């Protein structure tokens, strides 16, 4: 069952029991805890644990490779051939050595980038954007990983994690994303997380809460950072 991703807390709350019922209809030998764990996996990527406030907060961002070229002022733009889904292609003598840096952008910027790719595909293929649904193309490998010169290079594997959000956020037709809807999501995602956690606490599954998992992840990152600094010293 593909669980719907909600950008508004009100929508999430109002549809919770309907989705839970559908879950039970499809998965007979399951429990509400399993349902809540699936929801946790959906919303956790857009949150982080704040040590200072001891609470979960919104972090709707994604890391992406911003590809550019050595001496690009002289040679102009070219195709980004060396940054592909986390694995660098081996450069031959005839290839340009591309350079990239990691950049953190908001999910709204990422969504707009994907929308631009789809609309450029429509233009190239002379497809009317009023006739084709944008959502039918947001996971097309060739479109999503296409290179238009210097700029963002999408990791297709990482892109898979963003599909539920993109399906909920991107317009079916059009060229711009809705800032107001995104702003609502920024405020709603913490409320959604709190709702999920309260449900998990009610069934004594505290270790499965978003709060517990994010806090554990944050502690692990701190420990790894300390170990790295110790090795460097």
mmCIF file of C-alpha atoms in Angstrom:
data_model
loop_
_atom_site.group_PDB
_atom_site.id
_atom_site.type_symbol
_atom_site.label_atom_id
_atom_site.label_comp_id
_atom_site.label_asym_id
_atom_site.label_seq_id
_atom_site.Cartn_x
_atom_site.Cartn_y
_atom_site.Cartn_z
ATOM 1 C CA UNK A 1 0.000 0.000 0.000
ATOM 2 C CA UNK A 2 1.314 3.409 -0.963
ATOM 3 C CA UNK A 3 0.570 5.695 1.963
ATOM 4 C CA UNK A 4 -0.385 9.253 1.004
ATOM 5 C CA UNK A 5 2.035 11.980 2.054
ATOM 6 C CA UNK A 6 0.330 14.995 3.626
ATOM 7 C CA UNK A 7 1.669 18.530 3.635
ATOM 8 C CA UNK A 8 -0.955 19.766 6.088
ATOM 9 C CA UNK A 9 -1.406 18.546 9.656
ATOM 10 C CA UNK A 10 -5.187 18.977 9.416
ATOM 11 C CA UNK A 11 -5.334 16.716 6.365
ATOM 12 C CA UNK A 12 -3.045 14.164 7.985
ATOM 13 C CA UNK A 13 -5.123 14.044 11.153
ATOM 14 C CA UNK A 14 -8.487 13.908 9.399
ATOM 15 C CA UNK A 15 -7.399 11.032 7.130
ATOM 16 C CA UNK A 16 -5.468 9.038 9.741
ATOM 17 C CA UNK A 17 -8.146 6.476 10.608
ATOM 18 C CA UNK A 18 -9.286 6.116 6.993
ATOM 19 C CA UNK A 19 -5.728 5.254 5.970
ATOM 20 C CA UNK A 20 -5.342 2.946 8.954
ATOM 21 C CA UNK A 21 -8.468 1.072 7.898
ATOM 22 C CA UNK A 22 -7.140 0.710 4.340
ATOM 23 C CA UNK A 23 -3.863 -0.527 5.811
ATOM 24 C CA UNK A 24 -5.633 -3.292 7.723
ATOM 25 C CA UNK A 25 -7.641 -4.231 4.644
ATOM 26 C CA UNK A 26 -4.450 -4.793 2.664
ATOM 27 C CA UNK A 27 -2.248 -6.174 5.439
ATOM 28 C CA UNK A 28 -4.267 -8.579 7.583
ATOM 29 C CA UNK A 29 -1.472 -9.872 9.831
ATOM 30 C CA UNK A 30 -0.292 -6.478 10.981
ATOM 31 C CA UNK A 31 -0.840 -3.900 13.713
ATOM 32 C CA UNK A 32 -1.195 -0.148 14.158
ATOM 33 C CA UNK A 33 2.452 -0.083 15.262
ATOM 34 C CA UNK A 34 3.488 -1.298 11.798
ATOM 35 C CA UNK A 35 1.348 1.418 10.250
ATOM 36 C CA UNK A 36 2.924 4.078 12.481
ATOM 37 C CA UNK A 37 6.435 2.839 11.710
ATOM 38 C CA UNK A 38 5.731 3.284 8.008
ATOM 39 C CA UNK A 39 4.571 6.832 8.672
ATOM 40 C CA UNK A 40 7.725 7.418 10.701
ATOM 41 C CA UNK A 41 9.884 6.417 7.732
ATOM 42 C CA UNK A 42 7.977 8.850 5.505
ATOM 43 C CA UNK A 43 8.278 11.963 7.667
ATOM 44 C CA UNK A 44 11.554 11.428 9.536
ATOM 45 C CA UNK A 45 13.762 12.650 6.620
ATOM 46 C CA UNK A 46 12.226 16.131 7.009
ATOM 47 C CA UNK A 47 13.044 16.468 10.704
ATOM 48 C CA UNK A 48 16.037 16.611 13.019
ATOM 49 C CA UNK A 49 16.726 16.474 16.749
ATOM 50 C CA UNK A 50 17.743 19.766 18.393
ATOM 51 C CA UNK A 51 20.004 19.119 21.401
ATOM 52 C CA UNK A 52 19.563 22.651 22.752
ATOM 53 C CA UNK A 53 15.775 22.470 22.870
ATOM 54 C CA UNK A 54 15.563 18.691 23.333
ATOM 55 C CA UNK A 55 12.894 18.422 20.682
ATOM 56 C CA UNK A 56 12.244 17.537 17.070
ATOM 57 C CA UNK A 57 12.331 20.383 14.552
ATOM 58 C CA UNK A 58 11.855 20.804 10.808
ATOM 59 C CA UNK A 59 14.740 20.252 8.431
ATOM 60 C CA UNK A 60 13.160 20.087 4.988
ATOM 61 C CA UNK A 61 16.390 20.138 3.005
ATOM 62 C CA UNK A 62 18.448 17.857 0.801
ATOM 63 C CA UNK A 63 22.087 17.610 -0.205
ATOM 64 C CA UNK A 64 22.794 17.727 -3.904
ATOM 65 C CA UNK A 65 25.873 17.938 -6.092
ATOM 66 C CA UNK A 66 26.353 21.351 -7.666
ATOM 67 C CA UNK A 67 28.480 20.474 -10.698
ATOM 68 C CA UNK A 68 30.727 22.919 -12.484
ATOM 69 C CA UNK A 69 33.824 22.745 -14.649
ATOM 70 C CA UNK A 70 37.505 23.605 -14.294
ATOM 71 C CA UNK A 71 38.348 26.748 -16.227
ATOM 72 C CA UNK A 72 34.675 27.055 -17.112
ATOM 73 C CA UNK A 73 35.151 30.787 -17.778
ATOM 74 C CA UNK A 74 37.263 29.807 -20.782
ATOM 75 C CA UNK A 75 35.591 26.674 -22.104
ATOM 76 C CA UNK A 76 31.956 27.577 -21.466
ATOM 77 C CA UNK A 77 29.329 25.021 -20.468
ATOM 78 C CA UNK A 78 29.414 21.302 -21.136
ATOM 79 C CA UNK A 79 27.604 18.185 -20.001
ATOM 80 C CA UNK A 80 28.164 16.943 -16.478
ATOM 81 C CA UNK A 81 29.352 13.435 -17.239
ATOM 82 C CA UNK A 82 31.249 12.537 -14.085
ATOM 83 C CA UNK A 83 28.717 12.936 -11.271
ATOM 84 C CA UNK A 84 26.285 10.048 -11.410
ATOM 85 C CA UNK A 85 24.267 8.625 -8.515
ATOM 86 C CA UNK A 86 26.987 8.604 -5.899
ATOM 87 C CA UNK A 87 29.558 6.824 -8.120
ATOM 88 C CA UNK A 88 32.134 8.830 -10.005
ATOM 89 C CA UNK A 89 32.705 7.731 -13.561
ATOM 90 C CA UNK A 90 36.293 7.005 -14.518
ATOM 91 C CA UNK A 91 37.643 9.810 -16.641
ATOM 92 C CA UNK A 92 39.221 8.936 -19.937
ATOM 93 C CA UNK A 93 41.776 11.096 -21.725
ATOM 94 C CA UNK A 94 39.031 12.686 -23.790
ATOM 95 C CA UNK A 95 36.806 13.614 -20.848
ATOM 96 C CA UNK A 96 36.747 16.931 -19.060
ATOM 97 C CA UNK A 97 37.452 16.626 -15.350
ATOM 98 C CA UNK A 98 34.275 17.951 -13.817
ATOM 99 C CA UNK A 99 34.246 19.396 -10.351
ATOM 100 C CA UNK A 100 31.378 19.494 -7.892
ATOM 101 C CA UNK A 101 30.618 20.693 -4.402
ATOM 102 C CA UNK A 102 27.905 19.517 -2.041
ATOM 103 C CA UNK A 103 25.162 22.052 -1.586
ATOM 104 C CA UNK A 104 22.212 21.966 0.809
ATOM 105 C CA UNK A 105 18.970 23.280 -0.657
ATOM 106 C CA UNK A 106 15.397 23.340 0.601
ATOM 107 C CA UNK A 107 12.905 20.755 -0.582
ATOM 108 C CA UNK A 108 11.007 23.579 -2.248
ATOM 109 C CA UNK A 109 14.096 24.404 -4.347
ATOM 110 C CA UNK A 110 14.586 20.726 -5.116
ATOM 111 C CA UNK A 111 10.951 20.349 -6.159
ATOM 112 C CA UNK A 112 11.249 23.377 -8.453
ATOM 113 C CA UNK A 113 14.413 21.888 -9.978
ATOM 114 C CA UNK A 114 12.598 18.627 -10.759
ATOM 115 C CA UNK A 115 9.603 20.539 -12.114
ATOM 116 C CA UNK A 116 11.908 22.540 -14.390
ATOM 117 C CA UNK A 117 13.436 19.313 -15.713
ATOM 118 C CA UNK A 118 10.021 17.900 -16.555
ATOM 119 C CA UNK A 119 8.891 21.097 -18.253
ATOM 120 C CA UNK A 120 12.114 21.271 -20.284
ATOM 121 C CA UNK A 121 11.383 17.713 -21.409
ATOM 122 C CA UNK A 122 7.886 18.810 -22.472
ATOM 123 C CA UNK A 123 9.394 21.652 -24.497
ATOM 124 C CA UNK A 124 11.975 19.439 -26.210
ATOM 125 C CA UNK A 125 9.362 16.849 -27.126
ATOM 126 C CA UNK A 126 6.743 19.469 -28.073
ATOM 127 C CA UNK A 127 4.407 18.098 -25.404
ATOM 128 C CA UNK A 128 1.658 20.385 -24.197
ATOM 129 C CA UNK A 129 2.033 20.922 -20.419
ATOM 130 C CA UNK A 130 -1.760 21.250 -20.284
ATOM 131 C CA UNK A 131 -2.246 17.723 -21.590
ATOM 132 C CA UNK A 132 0.392 15.736 -19.686
ATOM 133 C CA UNK A 133 0.463 15.290 -15.910
ATOM 134 C CA UNK A 134 3.786 16.407 -14.416
ATOM 135 C CA UNK A 135 3.574 13.685 -11.755
ATOM 136 C CA UNK A 136 3.782 10.975 -14.402
ATOM 137 C CA UNK A 137 7.334 12.095 -15.204
ATOM 138 C CA UNK A 138 8.923 12.931 -11.838
ATOM 139 C CA UNK A 139 10.580 9.514 -11.557
ATOM 140 C CA UNK A 140 11.590 9.061 -15.182
ATOM 141 C CA UNK A 141 15.286 8.139 -15.028
ATOM 142 C CA UNK A 142 16.327 9.828 -18.268
ATOM 143 C CA UNK A 143 14.546 13.072 -17.420
ATOM 144 C CA UNK A 144 15.629 13.283 -13.783
ATOM 145 C CA UNK A 145 19.296 12.465 -14.445
ATOM 146 C CA UNK A 146 19.558 14.473 -17.671
ATOM 147 C CA UNK A 147 22.473 16.905 -17.841
ATOM 148 C CA UNK A 148 21.913 20.458 -19.027
ATOM 149 C CA UNK A 149 25.443 21.661 -18.424
ATOM 150 C CA UNK A 150 26.678 23.057 -15.137
ATOM 151 C CA UNK A 151 24.218 22.927 -12.280
ATOM 152 C CA UNK A 152 22.593 20.413 -9.971
ATOM 153 C CA UNK A 153 23.293 16.733 -10.641
ATOM 154 C CA UNK A 154 20.478 14.606 -9.222
ATOM 155 C CA UNK A 155 21.333 11.328 -7.506
ATOM 156 C CA UNK A 156 18.594 9.000 -8.731
ATOM 157 C CA UNK A 157 18.855 6.665 -5.741
ATOM 158 C CA UNK A 158 18.489 9.519 -3.273
ATOM 159 C CA UNK A 159 15.713 10.933 -5.433
ATOM 160 C CA UNK A 160 13.584 7.868 -4.647
ATOM 161 C CA UNK A 161 13.244 9.014 -1.043
ATOM 162 C CA UNK A 162 11.719 12.316 -2.163
ATOM 163 C CA UNK A 163 8.990 10.817 -4.388
ATOM 164 C CA UNK A 164 6.187 10.831 -1.741
ATOM 165 C CA UNK A 165 6.864 14.504 -1.011
ATOM 166 C CA UNK A 166 7.066 15.445 -4.688
ATOM 167 C CA UNK A 167 3.802 13.651 -5.483
ATOM 168 C CA UNK A 168 2.073 15.640 -2.749
ATOM 169 C CA UNK A 169 3.716 18.981 -3.484
ATOM 170 C CA UNK A 170 4.299 19.373 -7.209
ATOM 171 C CA UNK A 171 1.437 20.687 -9.342
ATOM 172 C CA UNK A 172 -0.078 18.312 -11.872
ATOM 173 C CA UNK A 173 0.184 21.068 -14.470
ATOM 174 C CA UNK A 174 2.229 24.255 -14.353
ATOM 175 C CA UNK A 175 5.756 25.598 -14.016
ATOM 176 C CA UNK A 176 5.992 26.925 -10.461
ATOM 177 C CA UNK A 177 5.625 25.440 -6.994
ATOM 178 C CA UNK A 178 3.287 26.864 -4.357
ATOM 179 C CA UNK A 179 5.196 28.727 -1.633
ATOM 180 C CA UNK A 180 2.157 28.921 0.665
ATOM 181 C CA UNK A 181 1.677 25.147 0.609
ATOM 182 C CA UNK A 182 5.367 24.625 1.384
ATOM 183 C CA UNK A 183 5.198 27.070 4.269
ATOM 184 C CA UNK A 184 2.253 25.120 5.681
ATOM 185 C CA UNK A 185 4.285 21.925 5.414
ATOM 186 C CA UNK A 186 7.201 23.470 7.313
ATOM 187 C CA UNK A 187 4.900 24.182 10.248
ATOM 188 C CA UNK A 188 2.858 20.980 9.911
ATOM 189 C CA UNK A 189 5.582 18.331 9.765
ATOM 190 C CA UNK A 190 6.523 18.725 13.441
ATOM 191 C CA UNK A 191 2.855 18.468 14.429
ATOM 192 C CA UNK A 192 2.555 15.326 12.311
ATOM 193 C CA UNK A 193 5.636 13.877 14.012
ATOM 194 C CA UNK A 194 4.202 14.647 17.453
ATOM 195 C CA UNK A 195 0.919 12.973 16.478
ATOM 196 C CA UNK A 196 2.749 9.832 15.338
ATOM 197 C CA UNK A 197 4.895 9.781 18.488
ATOM 198 C CA UNK A 198 1.889 10.132 20.793
ATOM 199 C CA UNK A 199 0.267 7.159 19.072
ATOM 200 C CA UNK A 200 3.442 5.089 19.466
ATOM 201 C CA UNK A 201 3.784 6.044 23.123
ATOM 202 C CA UNK A 202 0.177 5.006 23.706
ATOM 203 C CA UNK A 203 1.020 1.451 22.582
ATOM 204 C CA UNK A 204 4.308 1.369 24.533
ATOM 205 C CA UNK A 205 6.518 1.652 21.444
ATOM 206 C CA UNK A 206 8.617 4.593 22.627
ATOM 207 C CA UNK A 207 11.808 3.295 20.999
ATOM 208 C CA UNK A 208 10.067 3.534 17.599
ATOM 209 C CA UNK A 209 9.116 7.209 17.963
ATOM 210 C CA UNK A 210 10.540 9.786 15.583
ATOM 211 C CA UNK A 211 11.935 11.637 18.595
ATOM 212 C CA UNK A 212 13.864 8.589 19.849
ATOM 213 C CA UNK A 213 15.220 7.667 16.424
ATOM 214 C CA UNK A 214 16.344 11.194 15.574
ATOM 215 C CA UNK A 215 17.931 11.665 19.002
ATOM 216 C CA UNK A 216 19.811 8.393 18.569
ATOM 217 C CA UNK A 217 20.961 9.439 15.088
ATOM 218 C CA UNK A 218 22.126 12.814 16.407
ATOM 219 C CA UNK A 219 24.120 11.202 19.240
ATOM 220 C CA UNK A 220 25.758 8.817 16.794
ATOM 221 C CA UNK A 221 26.825 11.700 14.539
ATOM 222 C CA UNK A 222 28.308 13.548 17.524
ATOM 223 C CA UNK A 223 30.235 10.447 18.615
ATOM 224 C CA UNK A 224 31.576 9.896 15.097
ATOM 225 C CA UNK A 225 32.601 13.553 14.917
ATOM 226 C CA UNK A 226 34.462 13.309 18.227
ATOM 227 C CA UNK A 227 36.221 10.129 17.092
ATOM 228 C CA UNK A 228 37.248 11.802 13.847
ATOM 229 C CA UNK A 229 38.670 14.826 15.682
ATOM 230 C CA UNK A 230 40.539 12.523 18.061
ATOM 231 C CA UNK A 231 42.114 10.677 15.137
ATOM 232 C CA UNK A 232 43.107 13.967 13.492
ATOM 233 C CA UNK A 233 44.771 15.187 16.689
#
